[in-house]
Coordinates of C-alpha atoms in Angstrom, one line a residue:
Chain A
X1 CA 111.9 67.1 119.2
X2 CA 111.0 70.0 120.9
X3 CA 106.8 68.3 120.3
X4 CA 108.1 65.3 122.4
X5 CA 109.4 68.0 124.5
X6 CA 106.5 69.3 125.4
X7 CA 104.5 66.0 125.0
X8 CA 106.2 64.5 128.4
X9 CA 106.7 67.8 130.8
X10 CA 103.3 68.1 130.0
X11 CA 101.8 64.5 130.3
X12 CA 103.9 64.8 133.0
X13 CA 103.0 67.4 134.9
X14 CA 99.6 66.1 134.6
X15 CA 100.1 62.5 135.8
X16 CA 101.3 64.0 138.7
X17 CA 98.2 66.4 139.3
X18 CA 96.7 63.3 139.0
X19 CA 98.9 61.2 141.4
X20 CA 99.2 63.8 144.3
X21 CA 94.7 64.4 144.1
X22 CA 94.3 60.5 144.2
X23 CA 97.2 59.8 146.9
X24 CA 95.7 63.0 148.8
X25 CA 91.6 61.5 148.8
X26 CA 92.2 58.5 149.1
X27 CA 94.8 58.9 152.3
X28 CA 92.0 61.6 153.6
X29 CA 88.9 58.8 152.7
X30 CA 91.4 56.2 154.8
X31 CA 91.2 58.9 157.7
X32 CA 87.8 58.6 157.3
X33 CA 87.0 55.7 157.6
X34 CA 89.6 54.8 160.6
X35 CA 88.1 57.6 162.4
X36 CA 84.4 55.6 162.4
X37 CA 86.4 52.3 163.2
X38 CA 87.0 54.0 166.7
X39 CA 83.7 54.3 167.3
X40 CA 82.7 51.4 165.6
X41 CA 84.9 49.0 168.1
X42 CA 83.6 51.4 170.7
X43 CA 86.2 53.8 171.3
X44 CA 89.1 51.8 172.3
X45 CA 92.1 53.3 173.8
X46 CA 93.7 57.1 172.0
X47 CA 92.0 58.0 168.8
X48 CA 95.1 59.3 167.7
X49 CA 96.9 56.0 168.0
X50 CA 94.8 53.8 166.8
X51 CA 93.9 56.5 164.0
X52 CA 97.9 56.4 163.2
X53 CA 98.0 52.8 163.5
X54 CA 95.6 52.3 160.5
X55 CA 97.2 54.9 158.2
X56 CA 100.7 53.1 159.5
X57 CA 98.7 50.1 157.4
X58 CA 97.7 51.5 155.1
X59 CA 101.2 53.0 153.8
X60 CA 101.7 49.7 153.7
X61 CA 98.9 48.5 151.5
X62 CA 98.8 47.3 148.0
X63 CA 96.4 50.2 147.9
X64 CA 98.4 52.7 148.0
X65 CA 101.2 51.6 145.7
X66 CA 98.1 50.6 142.4
X67 CA 98.5 54.7 142.4
X68 CA 101.4 54.3 140.8
X69 CA 99.4 52.7 137.6
X70 CA 98.5 57.0 136.9
X71 CA 101.6 57.1 135.7
X72 CA 102.1 53.4 134.8
X73 CA 98.7 52.9 132.3
X74 CA 98.7 56.0 131.0
X75 CA 102.6 55.3 129.5
X76 CA 101.3 51.8 128.0
X77 CA 98.7 53.3 126.6
X78 CA 100.7 55.1 124.2
X79 CA 103.0 52.9 123.7
X80 CA 101.1 50.6 122.9
X81 CA 98.7 52.8 120.1
X82 CA 102.2 54.6 118.1
X83 CA 103.3 50.0 118.5
X84 CA 99.4 49.6 116.5
X85 CA 99.1 53.0 114.4
X86 CA 103.0 52.7 112.8
X87 CA 103.5 49.0 112.5
X88 CA 100.4 46.2 112.1
Chain B
X1 CA 67.3 81.9 134.7
X2 CA 65.8 78.1 134.4
X3 CA 67.3 79.1 130.6
X4 CA 70.4 80.4 130.7
X5 CA 71.3 77.5 133.1
X6 CA 69.5 74.7 130.7
X7 CA 71.1 77.1 128.0
X8 CA 74.6 75.9 129.5
X9 CA 73.8 72.5 129.8
X10 CA 73.0 72.5 125.8
X11 CA 76.1 74.3 125.3
X12 CA 78.2 71.5 127.3
X13 CA 76.8 68.4 125.9
X14 CA 76.9 69.2 122.5
X15 CA 79.7 71.0 122.7
X16 CA 80.9 67.6 124.0
X17 CA 79.7 65.4 122.3
X18 CA 81.3 66.5 119.1
X19 CA 84.5 66.6 120.1
X20 CA 84.7 62.7 121.4
X21 CA 82.4 62.4 117.4
X22 CA 85.8 64.5 115.4
X23 CA 88.5 62.7 117.9
X24 CA 87.2 59.2 118.5
X25 CA 87.9 56.6 115.6
X26 CA 85.8 55.1 112.4
X27 CA 86.1 52.8 110.4
X28 CA 84.6 53.6 106.7
X29 CA 84.3 50.3 104.4
X30 CA 85.8 52.0 101.3
X31 CA 87.2 51.4 98.0
X32 CA 90.4 53.1 97.8
X33 CA 90.1 54.7 94.0
X34 CA 93.3 57.2 94.1
X35 CA 95.9 59.6 96.0
X36 CA 97.1 62.6 95.8
X37 CA 99.1 65.4 96.8
X38 CA 98.2 69.2 97.0
X39 CA 99.5 71.9 98.2
X40 CA 97.1 73.2 101.4
X41 CA 97.4 77.4 103.3
X42 CA 95.3 76.2 105.8
X43 CA 93.2 79.4 106.9
X44 CA 90.2 80.3 108.8
X45 CA 89.6 76.0 108.6
X46 CA 93.9 75.7 110.4
X47 CA 92.7 73.7 113.8
X48 CA 91.2 70.8 111.2
X49 CA 94.5 70.3 109.9
X50 CA 97.8 69.5 111.7
X51 CA 100.8 70.2 111.2
X52 CA 103.1 67.5 113.3
X53 CA 106.2 68.2 114.9
X54 CA 107.9 65.8 113.6
X55 CA 110.9 66.0 111.9
X56 CA 110.5 68.6 109.5
X57 CA 109.8 72.5 110.6
X58 CA 106.4 73.4 111.6
X59 CA 107.0 77.6 110.4
X60 CA 106.1 77.4 106.4
X61 CA 103.0 77.7 106.2
X62 CA 102.3 76.7 103.6
X63 CA 103.0 72.2 102.4
X64 CA 102.0 69.6 100.6
X65 CA 99.3 66.7 102.0
X66 CA 98.9 63.0 101.0
X67 CA 95.4 62.7 100.5
X68 CA 93.4 58.9 99.1
X69 CA 90.1 59.7 97.4
X70 CA 87.7 56.0 98.4
X71 CA 84.1 55.1 97.2
X72 CA 81.9 54.3 100.1
X73 CA 80.5 51.4 100.5
X74 CA 76.6 53.5 99.5
X75 CA 78.9 54.5 96.3
X76 CA 79.5 57.9 98.1
X77 CA 83.1 59.9 97.5
X78 CA 85.2 60.0 100.6
X79 CA 87.9 62.4 100.3
X80 CA 90.5 61.7 102.8
X81 CA 93.5 63.2 103.8
X82 CA 96.3 61.2 105.1
X83 CA 98.6 63.8 107.6
X84 CA 101.0 62.3 110.5
X85 CA 99.3 63.8 114.5
X86 CA 103.3 62.9 115.3
X87 CA 102.8 63.8 119.0
X88 CA 100.2 65.9 119.1
X89 CA 96.4 66.2 120.1
X90 CA 94.2 63.6 118.7
X91 CA 96.4 60.6 120.2
X92 CA 97.5 58.8 118.2
X93 CA 101.1 59.2 117.6
X94 CA 100.9 59.0 113.6
X95 CA 104.6 58.7 111.8
X96 CA 103.8 56.6 108.8
X97 CA 101.8 59.0 106.8
X98 CA 104.2 58.0 103.9
X99 CA 103.8 54.4 104.4
X100 CA 100.2 54.9 104.5
X101 CA 99.8 56.0 101.2
X102 CA 101.8 53.5 100.0
X103 CA 98.9 50.9 101.7
X104 CA 96.8 52.9 100.0
X105 CA 98.4 52.9 96.6
X106 CA 98.7 49.1 96.6
X107 CA 94.7 48.4 97.1
X108 CA 93.9 52.0 94.2
X109 CA 90.9 49.8 92.6
X110 CA 88.2 51.1 90.0
X111 CA 86.4 47.9 88.9
X112 CA 83.2 48.3 91.2
X113 CA 80.9 44.5 91.4
X114 CA 83.5 41.0 92.7
X115 CA 86.8 42.2 91.2
X116 CA 87.2 45.5 93.9
X117 CA 88.7 45.9 96.9
X118 CA 87.3 46.3 100.2
X119 CA 89.1 48.7 102.8
X120 CA 88.5 49.0 105.9
X121 CA 89.7 53.0 106.0
X122 CA 90.3 53.7 110.1
X123 CA 89.7 57.6 110.2
X124 CA 89.1 60.5 112.5
X125 CA 87.4 64.3 111.9
X126 CA 85.0 65.5 109.5
X127 CA 83.8 65.7 106.4
X128 CA 83.4 69.3 105.7
X129 CA 83.2 70.9 102.0
X130 CA 82.2 73.9 102.6
X131 CA 84.9 74.5 105.6
X132 CA 87.3 72.0 103.5
X133 CA 88.5 70.1 106.0
X134 CA 88.6 66.4 105.4
X135 CA 88.3 63.0 107.7
X136 CA 92.1 62.5 108.9
X137 CA 93.5 58.2 108.0
X138 CA 94.5 56.4 110.0
X139 CA 95.4 52.7 108.7
X140 CA 94.0 50.9 106.0
X141 CA 93.7 47.1 106.2
X142 CA 91.9 44.7 103.6
X143 CA 88.4 43.6 104.5
X144 CA 85.6 40.9 102.1
X145 CA 83.5 43.4 100.4
X146 CA 81.2 46.0 101.2
X147 CA 78.5 44.0 103.8
X148 CA 81.8 43.5 106.8
X149 CA 80.4 45.1 109.8
X150 CA 83.1 46.0 112.1
X151 CA 82.2 46.5 116.4
X152 CA 84.0 49.4 117.6
X153 CA 85.1 47.6 120.4
X154 CA 87.8 50.5 121.3
X155 CA 84.9 52.7 121.5
X156 CA 82.6 51.0 123.2
X157 CA 85.9 50.5 126.2
X158 CA 86.7 53.9 126.1
X159 CA 82.9 55.3 126.6
X160 CA 82.5 53.1 129.0
X161 CA 85.5 54.2 130.9
X162 CA 84.6 58.0 130.5
X163 CA 81.1 58.0 131.4
X164 CA 82.6 55.6 134.9
X165 CA 84.7 58.7 135.6
X166 CA 82.0 61.1 135.1
X167 CA 80.1 58.6 137.4
X168 CA 82.1 58.2 140.0
X169 CA 83.4 61.6 139.9
X170 CA 79.3 63.3 140.4
X171 CA 79.1 61.1 142.8
X172 CA 81.2 62.3 144.9
X173 CA 80.3 66.0 144.6
X174 CA 77.1 64.8 145.2
X175 CA 78.2 63.0 148.9
X176 CA 80.2 66.8 149.5
X177 CA 78.1 68.4 149.4
X178 CA 75.2 67.3 150.3
X179 CA 77.9 66.8 153.9
X180 CA 78.1 70.0 153.6
X181 CA 74.2 70.9 153.8
X182 CA 74.0 68.3 157.2
X183 CA 76.0 70.4 158.7
X184 CA 74.8 73.9 158.5
X185 CA 72.0 71.7 160.1
X186 CA 71.1 72.5 163.5
X187 CA 68.5 72.6 166.5
X188 CA 68.6 76.7 165.8
X189 CA 68.9 76.7 162.0
X190 CA 66.9 74.9 159.4
X191 CA 70.6 75.0 157.3
X192 CA 69.5 77.2 155.1
X193 CA 71.7 80.0 156.9

């Protein structure tokens, strides 16, 4: 059973690192785009407020939630491989 | 210096291609002639044997390993080991070595020609006589005959996804450094610092 726990623990650590990495990357990309948008839109009002409003929207977005696929896809793949290798 | 650079990339790509060639599944059309088990004490070649923790002790150095001996469609002999990979690498999650041996025994045939039972034997790994290493059989599927052509969809998908991932990272890497160079450049210098 030790091997299973080793896989689970190292897998969890790796996927969590990927999750936070992607999450940080997408957020910084978004922030940069919002700053760019603000200039394109003719600098309406405060830059901070504009960017924060955009980031608020991003927090609710489907795109941000899709990062959970980092966990879902590998676990599903493992289950499918176990089934295909051993039961078909 | 340019030779060091070329040498580095040559080694990098050789290792990567060898790794993928070893790890990704391959199909062989074979007729199984026998299955056997043999005592194995892995030494310098231990890297090419799996010692999966699937309930039994992994402390013992020597153990019995199942083998499947066969002839490929070009009538060259090929011997596969039949070992569990368990939860370890490569991620085939194979726990049914004993069942696979039963299927392989069931597919046994010594006859060439019309009556031979040909099977598609999925495996990974390399056969090398000098190192005494064997590819690991993963599954057996009966097929029509020795001339069946199997398209490796799984490998195509994996390689395309890997290529896409490399490309995505490479593009961002390049862009990152290009932006840095642009920052370093202003009316006072030419960017060389």
